[in-house]
PDB file of C-alpha atoms in Angstrom:
ATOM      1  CA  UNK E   1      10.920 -13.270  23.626  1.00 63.00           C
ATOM      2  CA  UNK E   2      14.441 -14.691  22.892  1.00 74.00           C
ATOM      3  CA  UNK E   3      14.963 -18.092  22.383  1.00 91.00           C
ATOM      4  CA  UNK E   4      17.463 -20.883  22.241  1.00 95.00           C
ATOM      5  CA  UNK E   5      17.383 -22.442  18.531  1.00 96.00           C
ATOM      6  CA  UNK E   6      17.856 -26.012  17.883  1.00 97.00           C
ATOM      7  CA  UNK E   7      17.893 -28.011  14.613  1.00 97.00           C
ATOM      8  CA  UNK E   8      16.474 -30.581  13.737  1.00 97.00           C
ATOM      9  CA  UNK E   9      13.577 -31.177  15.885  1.00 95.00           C
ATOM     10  CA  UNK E  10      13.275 -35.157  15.332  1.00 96.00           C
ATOM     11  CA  UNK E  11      16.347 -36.951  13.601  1.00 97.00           C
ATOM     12  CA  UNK E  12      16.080 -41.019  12.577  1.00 97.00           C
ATOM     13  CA  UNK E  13      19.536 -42.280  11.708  1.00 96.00           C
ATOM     14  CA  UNK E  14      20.864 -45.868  10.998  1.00 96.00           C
ATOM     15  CA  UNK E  15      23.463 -47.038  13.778  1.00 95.00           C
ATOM     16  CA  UNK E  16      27.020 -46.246  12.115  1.00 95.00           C
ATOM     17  CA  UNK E  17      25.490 -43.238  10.302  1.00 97.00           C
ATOM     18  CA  UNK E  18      26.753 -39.710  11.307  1.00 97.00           C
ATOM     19  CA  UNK E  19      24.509 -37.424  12.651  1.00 98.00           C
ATOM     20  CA  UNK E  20      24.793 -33.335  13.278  1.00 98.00           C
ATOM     21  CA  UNK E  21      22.800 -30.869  15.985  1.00 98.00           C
ATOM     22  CA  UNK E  22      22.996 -27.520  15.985  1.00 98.00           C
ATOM     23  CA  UNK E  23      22.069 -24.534  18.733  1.00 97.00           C
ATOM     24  CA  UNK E  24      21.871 -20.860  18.169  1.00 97.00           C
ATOM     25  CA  UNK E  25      21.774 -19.504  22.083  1.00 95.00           C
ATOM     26  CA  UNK E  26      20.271 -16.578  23.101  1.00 94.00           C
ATOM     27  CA  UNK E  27      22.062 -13.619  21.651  1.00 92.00           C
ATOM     28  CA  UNK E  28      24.736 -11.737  24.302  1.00 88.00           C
ATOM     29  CA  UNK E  29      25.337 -15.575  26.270  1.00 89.00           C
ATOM     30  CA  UNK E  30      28.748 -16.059  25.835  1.00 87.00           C
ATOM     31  CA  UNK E  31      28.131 -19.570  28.348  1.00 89.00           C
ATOM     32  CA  UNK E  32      26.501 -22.737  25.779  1.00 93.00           C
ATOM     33  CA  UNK E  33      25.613 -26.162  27.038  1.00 94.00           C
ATOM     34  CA  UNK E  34      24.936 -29.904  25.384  1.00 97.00           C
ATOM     35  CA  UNK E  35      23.159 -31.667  27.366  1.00 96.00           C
ATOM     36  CA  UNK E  36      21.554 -35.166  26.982  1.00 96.00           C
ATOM     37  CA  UNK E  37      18.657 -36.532  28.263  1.00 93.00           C
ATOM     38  CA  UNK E  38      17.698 -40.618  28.215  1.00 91.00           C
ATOM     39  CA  UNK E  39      14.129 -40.827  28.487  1.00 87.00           C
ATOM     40  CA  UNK E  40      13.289 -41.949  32.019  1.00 85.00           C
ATOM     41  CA  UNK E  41      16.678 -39.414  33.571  1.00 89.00           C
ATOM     42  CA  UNK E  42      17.578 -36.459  33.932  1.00 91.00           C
ATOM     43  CA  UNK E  43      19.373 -33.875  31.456  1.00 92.00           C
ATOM     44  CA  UNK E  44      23.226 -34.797  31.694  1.00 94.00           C
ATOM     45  CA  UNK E  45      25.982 -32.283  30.843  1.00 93.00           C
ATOM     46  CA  UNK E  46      28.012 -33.102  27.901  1.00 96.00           C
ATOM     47  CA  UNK E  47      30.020 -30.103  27.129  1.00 95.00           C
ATOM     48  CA  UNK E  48      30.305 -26.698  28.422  1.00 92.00           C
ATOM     49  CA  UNK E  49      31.245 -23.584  26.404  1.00 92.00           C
ATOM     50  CA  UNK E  50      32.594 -19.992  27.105  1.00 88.00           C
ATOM     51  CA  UNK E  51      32.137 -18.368  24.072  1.00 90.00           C
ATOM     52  CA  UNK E  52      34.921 -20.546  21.852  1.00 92.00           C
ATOM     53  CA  UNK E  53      36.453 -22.041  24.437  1.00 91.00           C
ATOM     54  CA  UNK E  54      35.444 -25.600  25.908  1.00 92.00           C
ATOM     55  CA  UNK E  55      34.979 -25.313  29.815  1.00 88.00           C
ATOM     56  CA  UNK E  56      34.290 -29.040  30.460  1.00 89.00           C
ATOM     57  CA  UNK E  57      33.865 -31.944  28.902  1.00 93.00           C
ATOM     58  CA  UNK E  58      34.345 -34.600  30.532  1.00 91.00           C
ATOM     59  CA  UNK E  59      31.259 -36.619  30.028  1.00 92.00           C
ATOM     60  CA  UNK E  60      31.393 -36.519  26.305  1.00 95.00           C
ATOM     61  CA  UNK E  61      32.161 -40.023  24.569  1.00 94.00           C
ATOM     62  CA  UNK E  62      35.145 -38.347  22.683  1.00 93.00           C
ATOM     63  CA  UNK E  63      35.356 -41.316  20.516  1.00 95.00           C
ATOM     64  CA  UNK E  64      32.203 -40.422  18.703  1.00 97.00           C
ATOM     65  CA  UNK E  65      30.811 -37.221  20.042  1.00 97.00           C
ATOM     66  CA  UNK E  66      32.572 -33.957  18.735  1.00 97.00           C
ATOM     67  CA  UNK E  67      31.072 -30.497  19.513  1.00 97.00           C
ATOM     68  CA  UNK E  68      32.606 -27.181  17.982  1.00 96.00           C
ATOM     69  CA  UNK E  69      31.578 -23.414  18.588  1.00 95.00           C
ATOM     70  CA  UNK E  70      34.260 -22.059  16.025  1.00 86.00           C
ATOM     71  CA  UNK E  71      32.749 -18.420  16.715  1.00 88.00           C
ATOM     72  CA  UNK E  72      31.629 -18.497  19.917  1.00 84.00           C
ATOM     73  CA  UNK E  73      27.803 -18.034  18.824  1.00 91.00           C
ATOM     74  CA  UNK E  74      25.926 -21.200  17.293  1.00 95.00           C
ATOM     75  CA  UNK E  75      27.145 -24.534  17.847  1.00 97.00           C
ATOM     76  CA  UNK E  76      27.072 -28.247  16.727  1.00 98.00           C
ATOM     77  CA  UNK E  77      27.522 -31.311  18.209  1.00 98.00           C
ATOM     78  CA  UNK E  78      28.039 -34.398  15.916  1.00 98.00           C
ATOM     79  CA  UNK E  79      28.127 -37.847  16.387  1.00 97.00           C
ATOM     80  CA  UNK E  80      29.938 -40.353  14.159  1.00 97.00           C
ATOM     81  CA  UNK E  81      28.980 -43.476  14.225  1.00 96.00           C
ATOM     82  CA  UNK E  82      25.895 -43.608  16.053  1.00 96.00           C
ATOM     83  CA  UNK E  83      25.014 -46.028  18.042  1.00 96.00           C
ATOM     84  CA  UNK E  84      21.810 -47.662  19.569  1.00 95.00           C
ATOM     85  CA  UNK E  85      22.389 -46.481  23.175  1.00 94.00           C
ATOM     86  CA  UNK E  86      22.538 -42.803  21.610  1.00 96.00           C
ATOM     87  CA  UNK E  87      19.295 -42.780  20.985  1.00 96.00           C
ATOM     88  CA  UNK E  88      18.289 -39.629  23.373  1.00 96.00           C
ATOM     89  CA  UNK E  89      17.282 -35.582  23.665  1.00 94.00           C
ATOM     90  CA  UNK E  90      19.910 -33.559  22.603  1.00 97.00           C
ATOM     91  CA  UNK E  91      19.481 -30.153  24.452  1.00 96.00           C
ATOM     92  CA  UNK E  92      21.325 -26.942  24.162  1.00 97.00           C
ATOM     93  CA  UNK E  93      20.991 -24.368  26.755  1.00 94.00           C
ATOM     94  CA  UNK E  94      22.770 -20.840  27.157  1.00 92.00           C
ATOM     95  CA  UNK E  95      23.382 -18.251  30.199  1.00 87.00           C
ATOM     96  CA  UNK E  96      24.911 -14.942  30.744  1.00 80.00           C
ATOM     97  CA  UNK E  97      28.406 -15.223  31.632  1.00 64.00           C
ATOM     98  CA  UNK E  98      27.969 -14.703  34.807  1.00 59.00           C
ATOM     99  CA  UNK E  99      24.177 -15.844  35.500  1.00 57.00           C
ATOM    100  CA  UNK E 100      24.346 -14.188  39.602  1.00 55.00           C
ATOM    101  CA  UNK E 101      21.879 -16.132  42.137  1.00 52.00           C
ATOM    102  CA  UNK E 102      19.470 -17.953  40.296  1.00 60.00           C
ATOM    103  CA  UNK E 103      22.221 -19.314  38.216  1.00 63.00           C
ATOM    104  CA  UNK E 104      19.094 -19.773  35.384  1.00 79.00           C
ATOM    105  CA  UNK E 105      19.924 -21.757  31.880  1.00 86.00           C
ATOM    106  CA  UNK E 106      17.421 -21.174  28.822  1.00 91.00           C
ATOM    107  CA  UNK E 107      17.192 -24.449  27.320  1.00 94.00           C
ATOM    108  CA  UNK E 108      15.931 -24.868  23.645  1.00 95.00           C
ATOM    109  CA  UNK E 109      12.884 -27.604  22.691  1.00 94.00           C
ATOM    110  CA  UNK E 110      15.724 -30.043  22.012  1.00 95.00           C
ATOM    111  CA  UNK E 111      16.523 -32.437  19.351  1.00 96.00           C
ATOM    112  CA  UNK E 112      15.144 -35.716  19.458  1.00 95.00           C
ATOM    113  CA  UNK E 113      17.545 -38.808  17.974  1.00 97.00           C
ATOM    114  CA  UNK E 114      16.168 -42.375  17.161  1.00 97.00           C
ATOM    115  CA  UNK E 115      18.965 -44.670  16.249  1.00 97.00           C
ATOM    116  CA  UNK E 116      17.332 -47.959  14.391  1.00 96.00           C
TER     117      UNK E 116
ATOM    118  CA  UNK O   1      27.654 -41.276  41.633  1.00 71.00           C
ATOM    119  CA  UNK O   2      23.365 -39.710  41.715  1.00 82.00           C
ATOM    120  CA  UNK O   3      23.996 -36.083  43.380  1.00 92.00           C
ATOM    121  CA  UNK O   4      20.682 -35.223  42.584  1.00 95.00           C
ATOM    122  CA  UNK O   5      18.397 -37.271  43.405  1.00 94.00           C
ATOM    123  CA  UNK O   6      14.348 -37.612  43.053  1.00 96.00           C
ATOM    124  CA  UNK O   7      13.009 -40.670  44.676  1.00 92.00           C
ATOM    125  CA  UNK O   8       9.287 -40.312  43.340  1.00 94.00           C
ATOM    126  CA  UNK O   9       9.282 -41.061  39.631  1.00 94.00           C
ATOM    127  CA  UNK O  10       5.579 -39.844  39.874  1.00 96.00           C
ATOM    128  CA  UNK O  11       2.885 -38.252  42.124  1.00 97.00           C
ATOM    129  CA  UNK O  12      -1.143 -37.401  41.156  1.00 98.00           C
ATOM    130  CA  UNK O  13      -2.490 -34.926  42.951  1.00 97.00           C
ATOM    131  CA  UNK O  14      -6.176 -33.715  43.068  1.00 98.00           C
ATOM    132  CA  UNK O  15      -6.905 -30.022  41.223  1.00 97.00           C
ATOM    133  CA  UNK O  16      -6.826 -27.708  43.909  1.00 97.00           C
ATOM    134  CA  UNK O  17      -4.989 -29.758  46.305  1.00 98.00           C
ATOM    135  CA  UNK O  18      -1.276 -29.265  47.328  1.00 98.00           C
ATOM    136  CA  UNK O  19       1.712 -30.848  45.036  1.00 98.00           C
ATOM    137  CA  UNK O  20       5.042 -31.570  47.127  1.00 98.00           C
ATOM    138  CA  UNK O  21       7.539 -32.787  45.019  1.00 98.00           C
ATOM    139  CA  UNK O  22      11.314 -33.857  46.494  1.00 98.00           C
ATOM    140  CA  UNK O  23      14.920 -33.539  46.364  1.00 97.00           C
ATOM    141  CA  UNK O  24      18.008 -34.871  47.819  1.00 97.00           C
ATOM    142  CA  UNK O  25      21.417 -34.372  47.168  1.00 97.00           C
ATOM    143  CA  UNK O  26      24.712 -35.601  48.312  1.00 95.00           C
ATOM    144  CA  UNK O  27      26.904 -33.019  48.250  1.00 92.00           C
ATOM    145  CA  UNK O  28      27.382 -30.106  50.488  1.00 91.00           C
ATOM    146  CA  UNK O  29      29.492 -27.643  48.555  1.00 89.00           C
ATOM    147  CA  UNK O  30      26.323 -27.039  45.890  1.00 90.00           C
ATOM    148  CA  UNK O  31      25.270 -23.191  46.525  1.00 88.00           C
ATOM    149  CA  UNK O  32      22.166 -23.082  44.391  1.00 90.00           C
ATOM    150  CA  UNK O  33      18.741 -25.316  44.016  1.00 93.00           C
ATOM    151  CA  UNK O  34      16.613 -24.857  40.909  1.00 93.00           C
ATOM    152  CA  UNK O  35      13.470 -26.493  39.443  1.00 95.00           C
ATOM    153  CA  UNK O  36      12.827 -27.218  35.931  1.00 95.00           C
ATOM    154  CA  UNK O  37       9.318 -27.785  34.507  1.00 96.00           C
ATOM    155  CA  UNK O  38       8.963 -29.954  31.195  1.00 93.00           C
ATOM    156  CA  UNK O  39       6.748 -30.709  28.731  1.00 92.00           C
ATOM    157  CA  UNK O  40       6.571 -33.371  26.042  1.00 85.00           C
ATOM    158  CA  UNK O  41       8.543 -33.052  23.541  1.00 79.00           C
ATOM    159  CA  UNK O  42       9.853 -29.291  24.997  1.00 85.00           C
ATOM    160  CA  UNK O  43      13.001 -28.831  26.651  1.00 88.00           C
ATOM    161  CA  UNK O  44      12.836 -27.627  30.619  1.00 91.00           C
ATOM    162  CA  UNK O  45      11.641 -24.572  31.437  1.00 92.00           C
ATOM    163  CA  UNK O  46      13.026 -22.554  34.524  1.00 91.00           C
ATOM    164  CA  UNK O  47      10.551 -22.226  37.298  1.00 94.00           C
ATOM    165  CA  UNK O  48      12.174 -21.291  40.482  1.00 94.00           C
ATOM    166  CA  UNK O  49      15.496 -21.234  42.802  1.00 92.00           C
ATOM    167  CA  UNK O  50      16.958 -21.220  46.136  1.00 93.00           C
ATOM    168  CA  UNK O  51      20.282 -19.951  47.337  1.00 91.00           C
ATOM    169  CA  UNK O  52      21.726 -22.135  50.124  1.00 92.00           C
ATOM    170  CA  UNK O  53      21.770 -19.136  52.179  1.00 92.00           C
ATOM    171  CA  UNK O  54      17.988 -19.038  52.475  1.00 95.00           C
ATOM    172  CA  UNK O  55      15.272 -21.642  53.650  1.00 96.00           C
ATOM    173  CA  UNK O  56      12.385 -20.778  51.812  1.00 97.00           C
ATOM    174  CA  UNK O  57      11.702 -18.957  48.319  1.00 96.00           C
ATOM    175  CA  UNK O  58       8.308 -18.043  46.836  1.00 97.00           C
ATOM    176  CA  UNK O  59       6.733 -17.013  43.949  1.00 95.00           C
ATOM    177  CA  UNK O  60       3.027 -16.738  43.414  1.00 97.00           C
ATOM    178  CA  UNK O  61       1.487 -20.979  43.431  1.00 97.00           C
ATOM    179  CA  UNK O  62       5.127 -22.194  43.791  1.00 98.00           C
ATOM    180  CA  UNK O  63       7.495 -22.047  47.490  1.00 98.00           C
ATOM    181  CA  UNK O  64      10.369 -23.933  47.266  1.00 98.00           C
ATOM    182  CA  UNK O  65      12.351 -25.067  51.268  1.00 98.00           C
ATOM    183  CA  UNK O  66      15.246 -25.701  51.785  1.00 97.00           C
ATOM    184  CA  UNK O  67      16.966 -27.887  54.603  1.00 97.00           C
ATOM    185  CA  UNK O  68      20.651 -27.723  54.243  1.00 95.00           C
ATOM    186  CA  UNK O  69      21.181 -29.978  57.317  1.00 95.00           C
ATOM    187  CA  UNK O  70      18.863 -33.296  55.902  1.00 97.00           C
ATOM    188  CA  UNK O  71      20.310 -31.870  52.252  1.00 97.00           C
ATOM    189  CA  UNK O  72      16.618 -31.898  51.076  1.00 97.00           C
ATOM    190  CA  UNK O  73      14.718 -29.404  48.866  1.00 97.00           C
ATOM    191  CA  UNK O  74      10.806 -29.625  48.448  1.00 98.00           C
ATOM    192  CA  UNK O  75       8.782 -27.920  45.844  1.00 98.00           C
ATOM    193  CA  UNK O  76       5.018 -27.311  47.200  1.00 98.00           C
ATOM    194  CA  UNK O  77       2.281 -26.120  44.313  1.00 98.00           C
ATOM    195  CA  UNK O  78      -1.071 -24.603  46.230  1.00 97.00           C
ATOM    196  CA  UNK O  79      -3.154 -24.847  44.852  1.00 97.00           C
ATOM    197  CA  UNK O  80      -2.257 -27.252  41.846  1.00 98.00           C
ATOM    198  CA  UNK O  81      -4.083 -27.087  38.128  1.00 97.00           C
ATOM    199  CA  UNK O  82      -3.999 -28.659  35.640  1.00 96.00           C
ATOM    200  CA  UNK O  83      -1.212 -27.245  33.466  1.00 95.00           C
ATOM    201  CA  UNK O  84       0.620 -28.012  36.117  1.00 97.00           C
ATOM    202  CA  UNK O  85       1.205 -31.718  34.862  1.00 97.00           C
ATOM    203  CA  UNK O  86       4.613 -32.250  33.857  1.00 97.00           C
ATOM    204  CA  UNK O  87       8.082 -33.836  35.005  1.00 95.00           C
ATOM    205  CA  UNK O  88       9.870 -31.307  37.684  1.00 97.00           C
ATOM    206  CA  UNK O  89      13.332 -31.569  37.814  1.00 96.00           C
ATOM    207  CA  UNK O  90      15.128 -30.765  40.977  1.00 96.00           C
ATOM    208  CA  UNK O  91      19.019 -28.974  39.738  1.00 94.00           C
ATOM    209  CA  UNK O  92      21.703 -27.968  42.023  1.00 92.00           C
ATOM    210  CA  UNK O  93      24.506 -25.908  41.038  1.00 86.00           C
ATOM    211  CA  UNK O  94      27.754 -24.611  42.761  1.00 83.00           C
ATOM    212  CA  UNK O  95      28.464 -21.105  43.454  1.00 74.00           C
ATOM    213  CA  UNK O  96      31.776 -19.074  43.548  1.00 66.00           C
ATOM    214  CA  UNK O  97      34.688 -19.566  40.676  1.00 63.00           C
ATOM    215  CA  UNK O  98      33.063 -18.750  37.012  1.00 59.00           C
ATOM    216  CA  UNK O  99      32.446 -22.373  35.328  1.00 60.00           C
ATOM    217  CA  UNK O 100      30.571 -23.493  37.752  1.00 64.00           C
ATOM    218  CA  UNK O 101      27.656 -22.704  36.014  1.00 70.00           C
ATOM    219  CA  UNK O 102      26.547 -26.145  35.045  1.00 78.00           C
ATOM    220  CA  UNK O 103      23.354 -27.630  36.653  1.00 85.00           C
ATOM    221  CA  UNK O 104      23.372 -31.690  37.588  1.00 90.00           C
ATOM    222  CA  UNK O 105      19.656 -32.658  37.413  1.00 94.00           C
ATOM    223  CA  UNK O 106      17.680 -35.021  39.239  1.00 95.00           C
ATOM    224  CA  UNK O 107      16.133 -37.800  37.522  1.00 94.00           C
ATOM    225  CA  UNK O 108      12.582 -36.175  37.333  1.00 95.00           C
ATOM    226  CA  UNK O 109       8.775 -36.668  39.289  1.00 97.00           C
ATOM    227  CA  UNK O 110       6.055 -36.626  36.801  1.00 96.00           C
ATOM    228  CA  UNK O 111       3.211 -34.442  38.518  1.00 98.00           C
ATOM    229  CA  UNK O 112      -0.452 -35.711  36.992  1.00 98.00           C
ATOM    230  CA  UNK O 113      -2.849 -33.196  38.239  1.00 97.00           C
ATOM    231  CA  UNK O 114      -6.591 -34.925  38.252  1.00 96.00           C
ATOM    232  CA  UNK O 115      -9.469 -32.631  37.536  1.00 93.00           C
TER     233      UNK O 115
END
């Protein structure tokens, strides 16, 4: 069954440190989310993809969050510095481009972040 | 600004009983209702959705209602077991132009099922 890949599963970092996530959606879904999830709330959107292109991103702390998805396949999303309060599940989810009624997203296991 | 919102953090429910989990949400322009299952440690896991259109949807243990005019979902597991402990999130989504795929999630219920 396909999946959505994500790398690393667990990640410890120092605050200021940089740290890097990356996704490999399901192949033939040109649509690829970041979302992040505090424990205790729900998943939040940080950026949408269509294939290359960024469709939103207006929740992502620009200052130290970056994501790229240079060829419209895998993707990373980076932060530099971290900081305490980033300290989260990172999880990357894909759909068809257009998904129809259920509107459905196939989320990987996630990556989990601990910032000491 | 919560659009989704879960107002029971958690809920046990006896095996074999029924499991009603809720949703609210604020605004009227969503077009689709979804519910996520989770694990530890996994990321969500699609279980099932509603179009606006309709009032009830159902698929095998799991019927999910609708009430567009109280803007309230409901999830109802008969009868519950226990795999089914997890957190359920309740996601909307709106319909129409292509973008609007994105799902805003509800903050979660943690279902305990109790042998």
């Amino acid at each position: 069954e396909a999946e959505v890949a994500q790398s690393p599963r667990y990640k410890i970092t120092e605050k200021s440190q940089a740290v890097a996530f990356w996704c490999d959606p399901i192949s033939g879904h040109a649509t690829l989310y970041w979302y992040r999830q505090i424990l205790g709330q729900g998943p939040e959107l940080l950026v949408q993809f269509q294939d290359e292109s960024v469709v939103d991103d207006s929740q992502l702390p620009k200052d130290r969050f970056s994501a790229e998805r240079l060829k419209g396949v895998d993707s990373t999303l980076k932060i530099q510095p971290a900081e305490l309060g980033d300290s989260a599940m990172y999880l990357c989810a894909s759909s068809l481009v257009w998904t129809g009624p259920t509107g459905e997203l196939f989320f990987g296991e996630g990556s989990r972040l601990t910032v000491l | 600004d919560q659009q989704v919102k879960q107002n029971s953090p958690s809920l046990s429910v006896q095996e074999g009983r029924i499991s009603i989990l809720n949703c609210d949400y604020t605004n009227s322009m969503f077009d689709y209702f979804l519910w996520y299952k989770k694990y530890p440690a996994e990321g969500p896991t699609f279980l099932i959705s509603i179009s606006s259109i309709k009032d009830k949807n159902e698929d095998g243990r799991f019927t999910v209602f609708l009430n567009k005019s109280a803007k309230h979902l409901s999830l109802h597991i008969v009868p519950s077991q226990p795999g089914d402990s997890a957190v359920y999130f309740c996601a909307a989504q709106f319909g129409g132009n292509f973008g609007n795929e994105k799902l805003t999630f509800g903050t979660g219920t943690r279902l305990t099922i109790i042998p």
